[in-house]
PDB file of C-alpha atoms in Angstrom:
ATOM      1  CA  MET A  15     121.086 112.974 101.804  1.00 65.00           C
ATOM      2  CA  LYS A  16     119.910 110.710  99.750  1.00 77.00           C
ATOM      3  CA  ILE A  17     122.773 108.674  97.285  1.00 79.00           C
ATOM      4  CA  GLU A  18     122.996 107.824  93.920  1.00 84.00           C
ATOM      5  CA  LEU A  19     124.151 104.140  92.966  1.00 84.00           C
ATOM      6  CA  SER A  20     127.007 105.576  91.363  1.00 83.00           C
ATOM      7  CA  ASP A  21     128.582 106.755  94.988  1.00 85.00           C
ATOM      8  CA  SER A  22     127.242 103.702  96.359  1.00 84.00           C
ATOM      9  CA  VAL A  23     129.678 100.812  98.214  1.00 76.00           C
ATOM     10  CA  LEU A  24     128.758  97.590  95.712  1.00 79.00           C
ATOM     11  CA  PHE A  25     128.265  99.816  92.827  1.00 82.00           C
ATOM     12  CA  SER A  26     130.776 102.108  93.316  1.00 77.00           C
ATOM     13  CA  GLY A  27     133.180 100.649  90.557  1.00 71.00           C
ATOM     14  CA  LEU A  28     130.354 100.023  87.429  1.00 78.00           C
ATOM     15  CA  ASN A  29     131.114 102.142  84.880  1.00 81.00           C
ATOM     16  CA  PRO A  30     127.986 104.861  83.773  1.00 86.00           C
ATOM     17  CA  GLU A  31     127.267 101.953  81.105  1.00 85.00           C
ATOM     18  CA  GLU A  32     126.614  99.281  83.477  1.00 82.00           C
ATOM     19  CA  LEU A  33     124.627 101.879  85.962  1.00 86.00           C
ATOM     20  CA  ASP A  34     122.593 102.301  83.920  1.00 89.00           C
ATOM     21  CA  LEU A  35     122.005  98.640  83.495  1.00 87.00           C
ATOM     22  CA  ILE A  36     121.100  98.424  86.948  1.00 88.00           C
ATOM     23  CA  GLU A  37     119.232 101.113  87.622  1.00 90.00           C
ATOM     24  CA  GLN A  38     115.951  99.502  85.374  1.00 91.00           C
ATOM     25  CA  ILE A  39     116.293  96.331  87.328  1.00 92.00           C
ATOM     26  CA  GLY A  40     116.198  98.721  90.841  1.00 93.00           C
ATOM     27  CA  HIS A  41     113.067  99.244  92.209  1.00 94.00           C
ATOM     28  CA  ASN A  42     112.535 102.286  94.500  1.00 94.00           C
ATOM     29  CA  GLN A  43     110.515 102.299  97.742  1.00 94.00           C
ATOM     30  CA  SER A  44     109.762 104.542 100.351  1.00 96.00           C
ATOM     31  CA  CYS A  45     109.876 103.341 103.521  1.00 97.00           C
ATOM     32  CA  ASP A  46     108.298 104.869 107.253  1.00 97.00           C
ATOM     33  CA  LYS A  47     110.190 104.815 110.443  1.00 95.00           C
ATOM     34  CA  ASN A  48     110.192 100.893 111.630  1.00 95.00           C
ATOM     35  CA  GLN A  49     108.818  99.221 108.891  1.00 97.00           C
ATOM     36  CA  TYR A  50     109.869  96.323 108.382  1.00 97.00           C
ATOM     37  CA  LEU A  51     111.043  95.194 105.805  1.00 96.00           C
ATOM     38  CA  PHE A  52     112.334  90.641 106.010  1.00 95.00           C
ATOM     39  CA  PHE A  53     111.905  89.638 109.029  1.00 95.00           C
ATOM     40  CA  GLN A  54     114.349  86.436 109.993  1.00 92.00           C
ATOM     41  CA  ASP A  55     114.252  83.474 108.028  1.00 92.00           C
ATOM     42  CA  ASP A  56     112.064  84.459 104.897  1.00 94.00           C
ATOM     43  CA  PRO A  57     112.755  83.597 101.814  1.00 93.00           C
ATOM     44  CA  ALA A  58     115.765  85.820 100.664  1.00 91.00           C
ATOM     45  CA  GLU A  59     114.123  87.654  97.221  1.00 90.00           C
ATOM     46  CA  ARG A  60     115.917  90.495  96.936  1.00 92.00           C
ATOM     47  CA  LEU A  61     119.053  92.254  98.067  1.00 91.00           C
ATOM     48  CA  TYR A  62     118.925  95.598  98.786  1.00 94.00           C
ATOM     49  CA  VAL A  63     120.983  99.288  98.781  1.00 93.00           C
ATOM     50  CA  VAL A  64     120.156 102.461 100.902  1.00 94.00           C
ATOM     51  CA  GLN A  65     119.844 106.069 100.033  1.00 94.00           C
ATOM     52  CA  SER A  66     118.689 107.276 102.056  1.00 94.00           C
ATOM     53  CA  GLY A  67     117.885 106.018 106.493  1.00 94.00           C
ATOM     54  CA  ARG A  68     118.894 104.031 108.036  1.00 93.00           C
ATOM     55  CA  VAL A  69     118.473 100.206 108.718  1.00 96.00           C
ATOM     56  CA  ARG A  70     119.210  97.680 111.224  1.00 94.00           C
ATOM     57  CA  ILE A  71     120.114  94.299 110.522  1.00 93.00           C
ATOM     58  CA  PHE A  72     119.696  92.388 113.413  1.00 93.00           C
ATOM     59  CA  LYS A  73     118.737  88.390 114.509  1.00 89.00           C
ATOM     60  CA  THR A  74     116.663  88.044 117.944  1.00 86.00           C
ATOM     61  CA  SER A  75     117.131  84.479 119.962  1.00 80.00           C
ATOM     62  CA  PRO A  76     114.486  82.245 120.857  1.00 79.00           C
ATOM     63  CA  GLU A  77     114.408  83.906 124.690  1.00 77.00           C
ATOM     64  CA  GLY A  78     113.537  87.328 122.877  1.00 77.00           C
ATOM     65  CA  LYS A  79     117.205  88.865 123.078  1.00 80.00           C
ATOM     66  CA  GLU A  80     117.885  91.181 120.068  1.00 83.00           C
ATOM     67  CA  GLN A  81     121.759  91.759 118.805  1.00 84.00           C
ATOM     68  CA  VAL A  82     121.790  93.764 116.130  1.00 87.00           C
ATOM     69  CA  LEU A  83     124.026  92.396 113.834  1.00 86.00           C
ATOM     70  CA  MET A  84     124.596  95.610 111.573  1.00 85.00           C
ATOM     71  CA  MET A  85     123.241  99.678 110.520  1.00 88.00           C
ATOM     72  CA  ALA A  86     122.904 100.450 107.370  1.00 90.00           C
ATOM     73  CA  GLU A  87     123.324 103.910 106.260  1.00 89.00           C
ATOM     74  CA  PRO A  88     123.300 105.683 103.255  1.00 92.00           C
ATOM     75  CA  GLY A  89     126.080 104.142 100.625  1.00 89.00           C
ATOM     76  CA  ASP A  90     125.759 100.238 102.064  1.00 88.00           C
ATOM     77  CA  SER A  91     124.206  97.238 100.580  1.00 88.00           C
ATOM     78  CA  PHE A  92     122.494  93.828 102.445  1.00 90.00           C
ATOM     79  CA  GLY A  93     121.126  90.874 102.313  1.00 87.00           C
ATOM     80  CA  GLU A  94     123.472  90.148 100.009  1.00 82.00           C
ATOM     81  CA  ALA A  95     125.203  86.393 101.674  1.00 76.00           C
ATOM     82  CA  ALA A  96     121.124  84.300 101.232  1.00 82.00           C
ATOM     83  CA  PHE A  97     120.302  86.983  98.577  1.00 81.00           C
ATOM     84  CA  PHE A  98     123.600  84.241  96.503  1.00 77.00           C
ATOM     85  CA  SER A  99     123.057  80.819  98.027  1.00 76.00           C
ATOM     86  CA  GLY A 100     118.954  81.334  98.260  1.00 76.00           C
ATOM     87  CA  GLY A 101     118.380  80.470 101.583  1.00 85.00           C
ATOM     88  CA  ASN A 102     116.330  82.202 103.363  1.00 92.00           C
ATOM     89  CA  TYR A 103     117.058  85.552 105.980  1.00 92.00           C
ATOM     90  CA  PRO A 104     119.174  84.468 108.976  1.00 89.00           C
ATOM     91  CA  ALA A 105     118.536  88.604 109.793  1.00 92.00           C
ATOM     92  CA  ALA A 106     115.483  91.171 110.853  1.00 95.00           C
ATOM     93  CA  ALA A 107     115.583  94.445 108.842  1.00 96.00           C
ATOM     94  CA  MET A 108     114.103  97.583 110.192  1.00 96.00           C
ATOM     95  CA  MET A 109     113.732 100.937 108.982  1.00 97.00           C
ATOM     96  CA  GLU A 110     115.552 102.709 111.821  1.00 93.00           C
ATOM     97  CA  GLU A 111     114.040 106.262 110.611  1.00 92.00           C
ATOM     98  CA  GLU A 112     112.572 106.565 106.931  1.00 95.00           C
ATOM     99  CA  GLY A 113     114.055 106.345 103.664  1.00 96.00           C
ATOM    100  CA  GLU A 114     114.133 105.497 100.311  1.00 96.00           C
ATOM    101  CA  LEU A 115     115.825 102.147  99.929  1.00 96.00           C
ATOM    102  CA  ILE A 116     116.440 100.129  96.017  1.00 95.00           C
ATOM    103  CA  SER A 117     116.155  97.085  95.763  1.00 95.00           C
ATOM    104  CA  PHE A 118     117.135  94.394  92.882  1.00 93.00           C
ATOM    105  CA  SER A 119     115.438  90.525  92.332  1.00 92.00           C
ATOM    106  CA  ARG A 120     117.124  87.905  91.954  1.00 88.00           C
ATOM    107  CA  VAL A 121     116.315  86.551  88.811  1.00 87.00           C
ATOM    108  CA  GLN A 122     117.088  89.376  87.813  1.00 89.00           C
ATOM    109  CA  PHE A 123     120.911  90.581  89.609  1.00 86.00           C
ATOM    110  CA  VAL A 124     121.824  87.440  88.885  1.00 84.00           C
ATOM    111  CA  SER A 125     121.500  87.256  85.895  1.00 85.00           C
ATOM    112  CA  LEU A 126     122.922  90.755  84.905  1.00 84.00           C
ATOM    113  CA  MET A 127     126.395  89.237  87.244  1.00 81.00           C
ATOM    114  CA  GLN A 128     127.298  86.325  84.659  1.00 82.00           C
ATOM    115  CA  ASP A 129     126.648  89.537  81.848  1.00 80.00           C
ATOM    116  CA  HIS A 130     129.238  91.540  83.144  1.00 76.00           C
ATOM    117  CA  SER A 131     132.125  90.181  85.742  1.00 76.00           C
ATOM    118  CA  SER A 132     132.818  94.018  87.224  1.00 74.00           C
ATOM    119  CA  LEU A 133     129.458  93.349  88.732  1.00 75.00           C
ATOM    120  CA  ALA A 134     130.832  90.029  89.572  1.00 75.00           C
ATOM    121  CA  MET A 135     134.221  91.320  91.271  1.00 76.00           C
ATOM    122  CA  ASN A 136     132.218  94.387  92.806  1.00 72.00           C
ATOM    123  CA  MET A 137     130.350  91.782  94.637  1.00 71.00           C
ATOM    124  CA  ILE A 138     132.875  89.352  95.682  1.00 74.00           C
ATOM    125  CA  ALA A 139     135.090  93.118  97.221  1.00 72.00           C
ATOM    126  CA  ARG A 140     131.655  93.481  99.203  1.00 68.00           C
ATOM    127  CA  LEU A 141     130.891  89.820 100.790  1.00 69.00           C
ATOM    128  CA  SER A 142     134.566  89.977 102.214  1.00 71.00           C
ATOM    129  CA  MET A 143     133.652  93.664 103.908  1.00 70.00           C
ATOM    130  CA  LEU A 144     130.691  91.550 105.136  1.00 65.00           C
ATOM    131  CA  LEU A 145     132.464  89.154 106.260  1.00 69.00           C
ATOM    132  CA  HIS A 146     135.529  91.247 108.053  1.00 66.00           C
ATOM    133  CA  HIS A 147     132.817  93.378 110.203  1.00 62.00           C
ATOM    134  CA  LEU A 148     131.262  90.299 111.132  1.00 63.00           C
ATOM    135  CA  THR A 149     134.035  88.579 112.193  1.00 67.00           C
ATOM    136  CA  ARG A 150     134.822  91.801 113.930  1.00 65.00           C
ATOM    137  CA  VAL A 151     131.271  91.504 115.624  1.00 61.00           C
ATOM    138  CA  ILE A 152     131.324  88.008 117.067  1.00 65.00           C
ATOM    139  CA  GLN A 153     134.933  88.386 118.036  1.00 61.00           C
ATOM    140  CA  GLY A 154     134.143  91.915 119.653  1.00 57.00           C
ATOM    141  CA  LEU A 155     131.430  90.176 121.278  1.00 57.00           C
ATOM    142  CA  SER A 156     133.208  86.929 122.757  1.00 55.00           C
ATOM    143  CA  LEU A 157     136.513  88.261 123.433  1.00 48.00           C
ATOM    144  CA  GLU A 158     136.126  91.799 124.725  1.00 63.00           C
ATOM    145  CA  ASP A 159     134.167  93.237 127.355  1.00 82.00           C
ATOM    146  CA  VAL A 160     131.180  96.486 127.615  1.00 85.00           C
ATOM    147  CA  ASN A 161     133.954  98.425 128.585  1.00 87.00           C
ATOM    148  CA  THR A 162     136.565  98.185 125.920  1.00 86.00           C
ATOM    149  CA  ARG A 163     134.193  97.329 122.939  1.00 84.00           C
ATOM    150  CA  LEU A 164     132.213 100.933 123.995  1.00 88.00           C
ATOM    151  CA  ALA A 165     135.688 102.992 124.381  1.00 88.00           C
ATOM    152  CA  GLY A 166     135.824 101.173 119.850  1.00 86.00           C
ATOM    153  CA  TYR A 167     132.432 102.217 119.530  1.00 86.00           C
ATOM    154  CA  ILE A 168     133.100 106.259 120.426  1.00 89.00           C
ATOM    155  CA  LEU A 169     136.131 106.318 118.853  1.00 87.00           C
ATOM    156  CA  GLY A 170     134.886 104.806 115.607  1.00 83.00           C
ATOM    157  CA  MET A 171     132.558 108.113 115.790  1.00 82.00           C
ATOM    158  CA  VAL A 172     135.484 110.227 115.782  1.00 83.00           C
ATOM    159  CA  GLU A 173     136.539 108.441 113.031  1.00 77.00           C
ATOM    160  CA  SER A 174     133.249 108.377 111.234  1.00 72.00           C
ATOM    161  CA  GLN A 175     131.250 111.447 111.274  1.00 64.00           C
ATOM    162  CA  PRO A 176     132.455 115.412 111.761  1.00 62.00           C
ATOM    163  CA  THR A 177     133.500 116.151 114.950  1.00 58.00           C
ATOM    164  CA  SER A 178     133.233 119.592 117.146  1.00 58.00           C
ATOM    165  CA  THR A 179     135.869 120.747 119.178  1.00 60.00           C
ATOM    166  CA  GLY A 180     134.398 121.843 122.406  1.00 54.00           C
ATOM    167  CA  ASP A 181     136.346 124.913 125.057  1.00 54.00           C
ATOM    168  CA  SER A 182     138.914 122.835 126.148  1.00 57.00           C
ATOM    169  CA  GLY A 183     140.239 121.715 122.935  1.00 62.00           C
ATOM    170  CA  GLU A 184     137.890 118.296 122.990  1.00 77.00           C
ATOM    171  CA  LYS A 185     136.492 116.015 120.805  1.00 84.00           C
ATOM    172  CA  MET A 186     132.853 116.017 121.230  1.00 87.00           C
ATOM    173  CA  VAL A 187     130.982 113.553 119.483  1.00 88.00           C
ATOM    174  CA  VAL A 188     126.602 113.231 119.302  1.00 87.00           C
ATOM    175  CA  LEU A 189     125.220 109.333 119.624  1.00 85.00           C
ATOM    176  CA  ALA A 190     123.196 108.461 116.548  1.00 80.00           C
ATOM    177  CA  GLU A 191     121.342 106.171 118.473  1.00 82.00           C
ATOM    178  CA  LYS A 192     119.591 105.224 121.954  1.00 83.00           C
ATOM    179  CA  LYS A 193     121.121 104.247 124.463  1.00 82.00           C
ATOM    180  CA  MET A 194     118.460 100.692 123.880  1.00 82.00           C
ATOM    181  CA  LEU A 195     119.690 100.302 120.917  1.00 84.00           C
ATOM    182  CA  LEU A 196     123.264 101.493 121.380  1.00 86.00           C
ATOM    183  CA  ALA A 197     122.916  98.311 124.132  1.00 85.00           C
ATOM    184  CA  SER A 198     122.141  96.174 121.227  1.00 80.00           C
ATOM    185  CA  ILE A 199     124.548  96.813 119.199  1.00 81.00           C
ATOM    186  CA  LEU A 200     127.312  96.600 121.800  1.00 83.00           C
ATOM    187  CA  GLY A 201     125.819  92.860 122.829  1.00 79.00           C
ATOM    188  CA  THR A 202     124.633  93.982 126.331  1.00 82.00           C
ATOM    189  CA  ILE A 203     121.790  95.681 128.869  1.00 81.00           C
ATOM    190  CA  PRO A 204     121.169  98.587 129.495  1.00 84.00           C
ATOM    191  CA  GLU A 205     121.913  98.370 132.486  1.00 87.00           C
ATOM    192  CA  THR A 206     125.534  97.887 131.908  1.00 88.00           C
ATOM    193  CA  LEU A 207     125.581  99.961 129.331  1.00 88.00           C
ATOM    194  CA  SER A 208     124.925 103.178 131.528  1.00 89.00           C
ATOM    195  CA  ARG A 209     127.690 101.889 134.539  1.00 90.00           C
ATOM    196  CA  SER A 210     130.214 101.335 130.875  1.00 90.00           C
ATOM    197  CA  PHE A 211     129.406 105.130 130.593  1.00 90.00           C
ATOM    198  CA  ALA A 212     129.354 106.071 134.300  1.00 91.00           C
ATOM    199  CA  ARG A 213     132.738 104.239 134.338  1.00 91.00           C
ATOM    200  CA  LEU A 214     134.702 105.800 131.938  1.00 92.00           C
ATOM    201  CA  SER A 215     133.128 109.769 133.268  1.00 91.00           C
ATOM    202  CA  LYS A 216     134.065 108.810 136.203  1.00 91.00           C
ATOM    203  CA  GLN A 217     137.401 107.884 135.888  1.00 92.00           C
ATOM    204  CA  GLY A 218     137.983 111.317 133.593  1.00 92.00           C
ATOM    205  CA  ILE A 219     137.973 110.157 130.155  1.00 92.00           C
ATOM    206  CA  ILE A 220     134.976 110.594 128.911  1.00 91.00           C
ATOM    207  CA  ALA A 221     130.825 113.590 129.186  1.00 91.00           C
ATOM    208  CA  VAL A 222     127.888 112.464 128.760  1.00 89.00           C
ATOM    209  CA  LYS A 223     125.098 115.171 127.956  1.00 89.00           C
ATOM    210  CA  GLY A 224     122.160 113.210 126.300  1.00 87.00           C
ATOM    211  CA  GLN A 225     123.103 112.752 122.935  1.00 87.00           C
ATOM    212  CA  GLU A 226     126.549 114.422 123.333  1.00 89.00           C
ATOM    213  CA  ILE A 227     129.760 112.829 124.184  1.00 91.00           C
ATOM    214  CA  ARG A 228     133.194 115.305 124.344  1.00 90.00           C
ATOM    215  CA  ILE A 229     136.808 112.968 125.291  1.00 92.00           C
ATOM    216  CA  LEU A 230     138.385 114.532 127.521  1.00 91.00           C
ATOM    217  CA  ASN A 231     141.015 111.603 127.522  1.00 91.00           C
ATOM    218  CA  LEU A 232     141.354 110.520 123.953  1.00 90.00           C
ATOM    219  CA  HIS A 233     144.829 108.489 124.427  1.00 89.00           C
ATOM    220  CA  LYS A 234     143.340 106.047 127.492  1.00 90.00           C
ATOM    221  CA  LEU A 235     140.421 105.867 125.469  1.00 91.00           C
ATOM    222  CA  ILE A 236     142.018 103.873 123.156  1.00 90.00           C
ATOM    223  CA  ASP A 237     144.211 101.722 125.518  1.00 88.00           C
ATOM    224  CA  ILE A 238     140.930 100.284 127.479  1.00 88.00           C
ATOM    225  CA  SER A 239     139.663 100.077 123.362  1.00 84.00           C
ATOM    226  CA  SER A 240     143.163  98.435 122.835  1.00 80.00           C
ATOM    227  CA  GLY A 241     141.502  95.390 125.651  1.00 70.00           C
ATOM    228  CA  GLU A 242     143.240  97.098 128.899  1.00 62.00           C
ATOM    229  CA  LYS A 243     141.516  97.349 131.657  1.00 57.00           C
ATOM    230  CA  SER A 244     140.124 100.178 133.355  1.00 52.00           C
TER     231      SER A 244
END
């Protein structure tokens, strides 16, 4: 799926004239799977909007441990905070799959934003959303156990993707990420994640087959996502 700029979170409130100005300064690029867009601590020279594909935004510790901060989907933007502070990117960005992006240079974008208050307001709203997202990430990593994080992630899939129904009427979702990447998103290691999947399966809450998850007990999954011990 390829989205238009008018469908992106960052530019959804702009009128046609403003969108035309934005498109004039945008740089379209096609990217390959596993292509780096920038590395952690690179100068923040460009802001990106995903048109198609998915982008992994992640930090790497000195010991080499990776923590995924965000999976940018079509319509999402990334690189905003560092872009406007004029500093360095605090994380790296890599294409999780091939896709198309639009990027903007800092000088041109800031100049345009100074002349169009609605663009500035959109940027403030987007930065607020990003701050809220990162706050949830930090809260989850510091206060929740892996079972709680996994249950919340599965419920998030129910809300964000079309769900099918199994033979017995259960909701079914499909993991977009391989389990090694999912472990990084949830701030754990694959072995611990596998044990959490096994625990939820043994309790009859979910059934896992490859990337497909059947939700057998939605109410219990909700309880666990809210912090009830499994």
